[in-house]
Coordinates of N, CA, C and O in Angstrom, one line a residue:
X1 N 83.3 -141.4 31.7 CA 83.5 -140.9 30.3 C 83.1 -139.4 30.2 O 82.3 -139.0 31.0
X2 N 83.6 -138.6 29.1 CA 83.3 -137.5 28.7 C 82.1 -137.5 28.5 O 81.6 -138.6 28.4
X3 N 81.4 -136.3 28.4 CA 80.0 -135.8 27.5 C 80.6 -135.3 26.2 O 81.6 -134.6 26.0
X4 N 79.8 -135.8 25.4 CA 80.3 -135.4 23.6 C 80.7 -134.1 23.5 O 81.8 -133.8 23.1
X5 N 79.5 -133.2 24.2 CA 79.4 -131.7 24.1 C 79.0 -131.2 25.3 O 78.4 -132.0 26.0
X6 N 79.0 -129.9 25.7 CA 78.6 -129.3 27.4 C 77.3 -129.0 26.5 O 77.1 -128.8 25.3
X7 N 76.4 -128.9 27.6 CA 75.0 -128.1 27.6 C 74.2 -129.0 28.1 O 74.7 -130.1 28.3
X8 N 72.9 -128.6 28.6 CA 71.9 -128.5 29.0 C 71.1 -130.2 28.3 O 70.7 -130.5 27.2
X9 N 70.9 -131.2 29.7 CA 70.2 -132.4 29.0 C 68.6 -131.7 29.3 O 68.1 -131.2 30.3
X10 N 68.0 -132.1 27.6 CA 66.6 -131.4 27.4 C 65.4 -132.6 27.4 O 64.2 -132.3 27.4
X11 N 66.0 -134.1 27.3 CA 65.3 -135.1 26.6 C 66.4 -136.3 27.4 O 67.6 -136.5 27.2
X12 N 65.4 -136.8 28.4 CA 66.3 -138.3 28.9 C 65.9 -139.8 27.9 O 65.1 -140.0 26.9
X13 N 66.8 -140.6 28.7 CA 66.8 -142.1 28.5 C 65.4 -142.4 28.8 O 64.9 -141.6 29.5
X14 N 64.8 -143.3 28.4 CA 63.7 -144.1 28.7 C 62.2 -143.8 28.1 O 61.8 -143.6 27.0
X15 N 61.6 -144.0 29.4 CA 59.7 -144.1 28.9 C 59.3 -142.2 28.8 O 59.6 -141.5 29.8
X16 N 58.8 -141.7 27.9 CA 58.0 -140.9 27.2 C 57.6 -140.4 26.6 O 57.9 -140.5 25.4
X17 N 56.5 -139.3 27.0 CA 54.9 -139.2 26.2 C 55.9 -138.3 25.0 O 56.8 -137.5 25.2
X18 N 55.4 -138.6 24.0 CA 55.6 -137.7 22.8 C 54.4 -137.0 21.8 O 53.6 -137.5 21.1
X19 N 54.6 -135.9 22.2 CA 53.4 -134.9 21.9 C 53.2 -134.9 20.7 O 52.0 -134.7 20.4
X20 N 53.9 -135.1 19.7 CA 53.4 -135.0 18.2 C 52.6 -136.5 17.8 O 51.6 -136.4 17.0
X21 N 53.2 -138.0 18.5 CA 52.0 -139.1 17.9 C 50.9 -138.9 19.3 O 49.7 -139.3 19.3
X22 N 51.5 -138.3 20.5 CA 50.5 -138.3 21.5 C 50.7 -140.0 21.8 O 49.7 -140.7 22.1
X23 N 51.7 -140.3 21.8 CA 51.7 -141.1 22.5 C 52.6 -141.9 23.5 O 53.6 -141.2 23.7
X24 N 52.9 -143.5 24.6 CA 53.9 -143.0 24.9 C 55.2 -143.9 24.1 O 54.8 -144.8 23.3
X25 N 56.3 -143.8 24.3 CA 57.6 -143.9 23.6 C 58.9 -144.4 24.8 O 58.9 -144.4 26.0
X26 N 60.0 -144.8 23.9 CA 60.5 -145.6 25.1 C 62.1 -144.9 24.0 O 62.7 -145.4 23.1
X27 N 62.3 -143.5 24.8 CA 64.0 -143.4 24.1 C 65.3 -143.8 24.4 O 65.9 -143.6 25.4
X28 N 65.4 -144.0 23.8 CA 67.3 -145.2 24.2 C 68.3 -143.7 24.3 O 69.4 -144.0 24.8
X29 N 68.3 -143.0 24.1 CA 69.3 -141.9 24.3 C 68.6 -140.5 24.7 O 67.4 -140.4 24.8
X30 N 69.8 -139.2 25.0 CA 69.8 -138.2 25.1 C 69.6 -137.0 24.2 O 69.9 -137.0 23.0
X31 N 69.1 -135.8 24.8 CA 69.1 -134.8 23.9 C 69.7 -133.9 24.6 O 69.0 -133.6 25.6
X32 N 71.0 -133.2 24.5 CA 71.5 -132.3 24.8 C 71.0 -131.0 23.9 O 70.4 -131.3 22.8
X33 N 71.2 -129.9 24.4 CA 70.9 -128.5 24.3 C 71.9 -127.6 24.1 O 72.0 -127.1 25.1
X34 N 72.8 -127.1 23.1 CA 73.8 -126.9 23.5 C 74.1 -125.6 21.9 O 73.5 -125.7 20.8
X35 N 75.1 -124.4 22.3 CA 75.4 -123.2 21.3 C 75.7 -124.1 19.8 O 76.5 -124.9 19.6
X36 N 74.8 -123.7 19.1 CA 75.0 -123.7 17.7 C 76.6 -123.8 16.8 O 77.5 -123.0 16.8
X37 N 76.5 -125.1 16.2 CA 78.1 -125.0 15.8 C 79.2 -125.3 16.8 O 80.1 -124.5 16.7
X38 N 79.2 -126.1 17.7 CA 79.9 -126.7 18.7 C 80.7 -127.5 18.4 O 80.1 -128.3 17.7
X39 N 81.8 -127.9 18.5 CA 82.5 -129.3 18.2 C 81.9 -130.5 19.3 O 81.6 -130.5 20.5
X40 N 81.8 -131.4 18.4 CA 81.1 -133.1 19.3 C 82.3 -133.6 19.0 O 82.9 -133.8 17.9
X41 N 82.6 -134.0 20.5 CA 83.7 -134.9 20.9 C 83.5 -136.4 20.4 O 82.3 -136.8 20.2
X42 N 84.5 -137.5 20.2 CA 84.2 -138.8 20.9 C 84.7 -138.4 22.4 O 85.3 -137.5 22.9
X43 N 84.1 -139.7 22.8 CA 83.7 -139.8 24.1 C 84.7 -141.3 24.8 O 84.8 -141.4 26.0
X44 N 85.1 -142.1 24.0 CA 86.1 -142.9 23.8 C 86.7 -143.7 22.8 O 86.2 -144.3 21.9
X45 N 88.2 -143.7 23.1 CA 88.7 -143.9 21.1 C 88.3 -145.3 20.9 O 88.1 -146.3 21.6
X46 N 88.4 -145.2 19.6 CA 87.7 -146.2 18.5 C 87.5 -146.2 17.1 O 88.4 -145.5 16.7
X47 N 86.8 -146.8 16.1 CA 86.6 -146.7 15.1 C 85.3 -146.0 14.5 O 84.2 -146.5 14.9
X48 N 85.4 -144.9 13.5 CA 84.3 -144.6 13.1 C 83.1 -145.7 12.3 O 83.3 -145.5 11.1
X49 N 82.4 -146.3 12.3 CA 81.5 -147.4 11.9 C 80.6 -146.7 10.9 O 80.3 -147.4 9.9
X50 N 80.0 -145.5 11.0 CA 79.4 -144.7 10.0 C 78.8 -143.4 10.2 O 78.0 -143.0 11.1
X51 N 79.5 -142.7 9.0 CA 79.2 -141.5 9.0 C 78.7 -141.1 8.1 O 79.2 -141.2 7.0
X52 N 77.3 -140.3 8.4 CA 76.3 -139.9 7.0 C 74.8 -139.8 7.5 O 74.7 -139.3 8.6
X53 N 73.9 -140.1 7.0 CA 73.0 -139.5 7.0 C 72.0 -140.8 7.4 O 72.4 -141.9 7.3
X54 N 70.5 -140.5 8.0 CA 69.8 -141.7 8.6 C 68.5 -141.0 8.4 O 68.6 -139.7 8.5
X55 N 67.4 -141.4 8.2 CA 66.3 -141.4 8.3 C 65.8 -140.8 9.6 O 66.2 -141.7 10.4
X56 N 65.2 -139.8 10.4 CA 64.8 -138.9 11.6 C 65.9 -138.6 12.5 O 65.8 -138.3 13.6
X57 N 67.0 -138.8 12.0 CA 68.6 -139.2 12.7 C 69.6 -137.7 12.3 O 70.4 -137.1 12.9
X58 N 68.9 -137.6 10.7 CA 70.3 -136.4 10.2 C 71.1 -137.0 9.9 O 71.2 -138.1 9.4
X59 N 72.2 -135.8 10.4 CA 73.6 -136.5 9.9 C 74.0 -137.3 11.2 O 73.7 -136.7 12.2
X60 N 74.5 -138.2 11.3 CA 75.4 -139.4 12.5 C 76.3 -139.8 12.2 O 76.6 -140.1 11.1
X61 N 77.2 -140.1 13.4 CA 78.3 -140.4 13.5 C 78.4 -141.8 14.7 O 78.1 -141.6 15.8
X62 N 78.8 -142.9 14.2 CA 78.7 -143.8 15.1 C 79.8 -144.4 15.0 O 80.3 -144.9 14.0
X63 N 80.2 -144.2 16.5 CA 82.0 -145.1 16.6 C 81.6 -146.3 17.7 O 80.9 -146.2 18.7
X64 N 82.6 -147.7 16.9 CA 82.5 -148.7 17.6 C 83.9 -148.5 18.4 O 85.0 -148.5 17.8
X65 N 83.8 -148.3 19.8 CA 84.5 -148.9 20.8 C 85.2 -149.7 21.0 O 86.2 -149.7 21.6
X66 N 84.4 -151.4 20.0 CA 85.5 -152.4 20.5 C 84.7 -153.2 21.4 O 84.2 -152.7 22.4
X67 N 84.4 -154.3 21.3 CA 83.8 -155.2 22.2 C 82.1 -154.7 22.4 O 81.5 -154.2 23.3
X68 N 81.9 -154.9 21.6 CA 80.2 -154.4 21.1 C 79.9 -153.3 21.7 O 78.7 -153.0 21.9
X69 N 80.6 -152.6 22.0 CA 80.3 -151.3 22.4 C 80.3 -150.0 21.3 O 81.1 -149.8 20.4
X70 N 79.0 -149.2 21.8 CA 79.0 -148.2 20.2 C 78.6 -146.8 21.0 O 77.8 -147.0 21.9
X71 N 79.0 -145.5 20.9 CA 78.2 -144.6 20.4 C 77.8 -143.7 19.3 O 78.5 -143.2 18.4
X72 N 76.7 -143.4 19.3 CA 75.8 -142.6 18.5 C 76.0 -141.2 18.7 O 76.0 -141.0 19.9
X73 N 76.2 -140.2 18.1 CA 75.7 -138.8 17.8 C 74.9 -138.5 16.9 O 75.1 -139.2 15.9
X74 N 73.7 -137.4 16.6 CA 73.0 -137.9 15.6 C 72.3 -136.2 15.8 O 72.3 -135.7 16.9
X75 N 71.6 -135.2 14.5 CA 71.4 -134.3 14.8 C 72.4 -133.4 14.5 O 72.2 -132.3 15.0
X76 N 73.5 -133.8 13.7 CA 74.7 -132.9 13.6 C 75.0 -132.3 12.5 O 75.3 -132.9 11.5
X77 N 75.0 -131.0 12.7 CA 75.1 -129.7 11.8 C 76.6 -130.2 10.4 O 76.7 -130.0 9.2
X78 N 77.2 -130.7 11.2 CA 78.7 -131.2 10.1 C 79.2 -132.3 10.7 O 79.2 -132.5 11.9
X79 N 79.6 -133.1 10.0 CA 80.1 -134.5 9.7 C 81.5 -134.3 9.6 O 81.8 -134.3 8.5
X80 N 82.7 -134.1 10.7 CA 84.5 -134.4 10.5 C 85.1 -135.7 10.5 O 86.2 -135.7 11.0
X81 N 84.6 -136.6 10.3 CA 85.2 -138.1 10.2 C 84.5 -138.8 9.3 O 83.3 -138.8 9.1
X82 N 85.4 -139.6 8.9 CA 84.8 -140.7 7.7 C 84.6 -141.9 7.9 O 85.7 -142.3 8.2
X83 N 83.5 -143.1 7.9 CA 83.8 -144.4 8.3 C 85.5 -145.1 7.7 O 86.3 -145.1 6.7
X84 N 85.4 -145.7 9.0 CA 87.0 -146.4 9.3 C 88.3 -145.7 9.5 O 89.4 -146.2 9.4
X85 N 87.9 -144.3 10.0 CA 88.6 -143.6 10.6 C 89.2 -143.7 12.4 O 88.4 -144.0 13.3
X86 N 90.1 -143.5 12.7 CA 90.3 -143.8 14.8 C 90.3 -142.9 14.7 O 90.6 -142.2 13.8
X87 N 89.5 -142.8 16.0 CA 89.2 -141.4 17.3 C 89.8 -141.2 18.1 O 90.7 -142.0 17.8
X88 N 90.2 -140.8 19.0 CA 90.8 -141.0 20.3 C 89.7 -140.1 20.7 O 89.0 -139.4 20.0
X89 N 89.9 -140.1 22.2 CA 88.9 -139.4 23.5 C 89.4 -137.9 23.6 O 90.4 -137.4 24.1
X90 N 87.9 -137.1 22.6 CA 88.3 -135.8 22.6 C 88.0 -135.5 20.7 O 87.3 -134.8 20.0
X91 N 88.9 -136.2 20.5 CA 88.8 -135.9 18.4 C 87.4 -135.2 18.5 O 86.5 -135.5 19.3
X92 N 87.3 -134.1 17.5 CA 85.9 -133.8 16.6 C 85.4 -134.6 16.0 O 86.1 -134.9 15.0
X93 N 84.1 -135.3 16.1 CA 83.5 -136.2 15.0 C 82.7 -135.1 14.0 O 82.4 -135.5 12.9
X94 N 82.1 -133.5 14.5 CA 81.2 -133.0 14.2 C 80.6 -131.9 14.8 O 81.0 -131.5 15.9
X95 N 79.6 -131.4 14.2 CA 79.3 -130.2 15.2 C 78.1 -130.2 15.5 O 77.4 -131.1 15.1
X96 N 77.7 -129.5 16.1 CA 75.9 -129.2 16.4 C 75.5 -128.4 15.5 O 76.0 -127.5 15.0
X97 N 73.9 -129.1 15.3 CA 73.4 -128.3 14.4 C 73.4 -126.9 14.0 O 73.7 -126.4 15.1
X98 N 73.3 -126.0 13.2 CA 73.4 -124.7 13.3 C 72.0 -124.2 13.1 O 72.0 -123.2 12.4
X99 N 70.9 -124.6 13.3 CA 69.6 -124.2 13.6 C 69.3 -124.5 14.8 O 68.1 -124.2 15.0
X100 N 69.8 -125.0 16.0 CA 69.7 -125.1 17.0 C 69.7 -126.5 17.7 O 70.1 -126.7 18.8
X101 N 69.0 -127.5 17.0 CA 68.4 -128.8 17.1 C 69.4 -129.1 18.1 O 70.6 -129.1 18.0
X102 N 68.3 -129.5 19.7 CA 69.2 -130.5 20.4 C 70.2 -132.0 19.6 O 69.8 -132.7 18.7
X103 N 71.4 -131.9 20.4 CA 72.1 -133.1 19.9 C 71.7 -134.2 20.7 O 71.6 -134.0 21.9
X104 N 71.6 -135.5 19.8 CA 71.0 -136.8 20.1 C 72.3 -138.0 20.3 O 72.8 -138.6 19.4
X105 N 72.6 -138.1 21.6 CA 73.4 -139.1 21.9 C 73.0 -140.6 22.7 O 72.3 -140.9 23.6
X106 N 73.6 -141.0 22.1 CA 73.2 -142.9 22.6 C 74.2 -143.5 22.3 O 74.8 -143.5 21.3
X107 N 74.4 -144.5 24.0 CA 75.4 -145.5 24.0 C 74.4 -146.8 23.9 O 73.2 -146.8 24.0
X108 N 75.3 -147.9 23.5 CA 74.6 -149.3 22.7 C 75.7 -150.0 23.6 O 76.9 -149.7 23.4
X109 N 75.2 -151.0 24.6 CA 76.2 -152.2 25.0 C 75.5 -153.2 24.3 O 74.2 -153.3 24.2
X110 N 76.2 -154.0 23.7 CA 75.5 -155.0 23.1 C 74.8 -155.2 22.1 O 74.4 -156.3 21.6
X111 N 74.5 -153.8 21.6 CA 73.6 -153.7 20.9 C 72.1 -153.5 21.7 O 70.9 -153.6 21.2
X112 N 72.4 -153.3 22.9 CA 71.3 -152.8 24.1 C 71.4 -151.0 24.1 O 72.5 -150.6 24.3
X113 N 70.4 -150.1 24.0 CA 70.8 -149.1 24.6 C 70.4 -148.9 26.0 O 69.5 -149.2 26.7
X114 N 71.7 -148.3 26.3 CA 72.0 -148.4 27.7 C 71.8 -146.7 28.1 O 72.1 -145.9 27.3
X115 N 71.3 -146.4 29.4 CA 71.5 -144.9 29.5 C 72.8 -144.3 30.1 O 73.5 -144.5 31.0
X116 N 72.8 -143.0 28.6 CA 74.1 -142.6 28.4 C 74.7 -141.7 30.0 O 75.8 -141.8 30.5
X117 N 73.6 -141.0 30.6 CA 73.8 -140.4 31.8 C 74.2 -141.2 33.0 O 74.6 -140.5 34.0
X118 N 74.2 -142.7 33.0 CA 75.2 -143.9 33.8 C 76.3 -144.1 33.5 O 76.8 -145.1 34.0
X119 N 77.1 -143.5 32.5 CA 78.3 -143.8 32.0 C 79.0 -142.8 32.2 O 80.0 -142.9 33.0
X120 N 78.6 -141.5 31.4 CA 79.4 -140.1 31.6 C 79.1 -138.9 32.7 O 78.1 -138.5 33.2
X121 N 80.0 -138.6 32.7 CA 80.7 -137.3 33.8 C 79.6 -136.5 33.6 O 79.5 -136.3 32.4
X122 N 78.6 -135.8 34.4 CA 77.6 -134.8 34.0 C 78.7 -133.2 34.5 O 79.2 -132.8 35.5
X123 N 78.6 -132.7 33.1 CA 79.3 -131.1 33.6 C 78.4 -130.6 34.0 O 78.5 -130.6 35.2
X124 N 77.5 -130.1 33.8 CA 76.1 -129.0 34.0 C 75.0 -129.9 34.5 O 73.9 -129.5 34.7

């Protein structure tokens, strides 16, 4: 699969320490690094499931795949799709923040998050 957006992974999948509770943490997705105001791709077509706003999340955009399969973007400067909207592989869902904030991507099998860097194509 595609990467949403090119840049720089700043923040992996899994177990760590997080300096602000100081403690450690277990993250289900990615933080890419990437030029301010970017277009975020989907990554495979589907349906948009919800778009809007989340509690430490921002603005997100989450498309169901189809067979419990989901991703997440989250951290994004603009919102271009509306729930129950189709994607196809490539569509703009949105952009990167324009203060810089790494973008936050997570794939969900199952409702499991799964790591996104076992799925997609690493450009950089």
């Amino acid at each position: 699969l595609p990467m949403p957006v090119s840049g720089r992974i700043v923040g992996r999948f899994g177990k760590a320490f997080d300096p602000e509770s100081k403690l450690q943490i277990f993250k289900k997705g990615i933080e890419i690094s990437t030029p301010q105001v970017t277009p975020v791709k989907a990554i495979y077509p589907g349906k948009i499931a919800y778009s809007g706003e989340l509690q430490n999340y921002g603005r997100v955009v989450i498309v169901d795949h189809g067979d419990h399969f989901y991703s997440l973007c989250a951290r994004l400067g603009s919102l271009k799709k509306n729930a129950g909207d189709e994607v196809k592989v490539g569509d703009s869902i949105g952009t990167s923040d324009p203060a810089g904030k790494p973008l936050y991507f997570e794939i969900r099998a199952k409702n499991i998050p799964v790591d996104p860097l076992a799925w997609v194509a690493k450009t950089n």
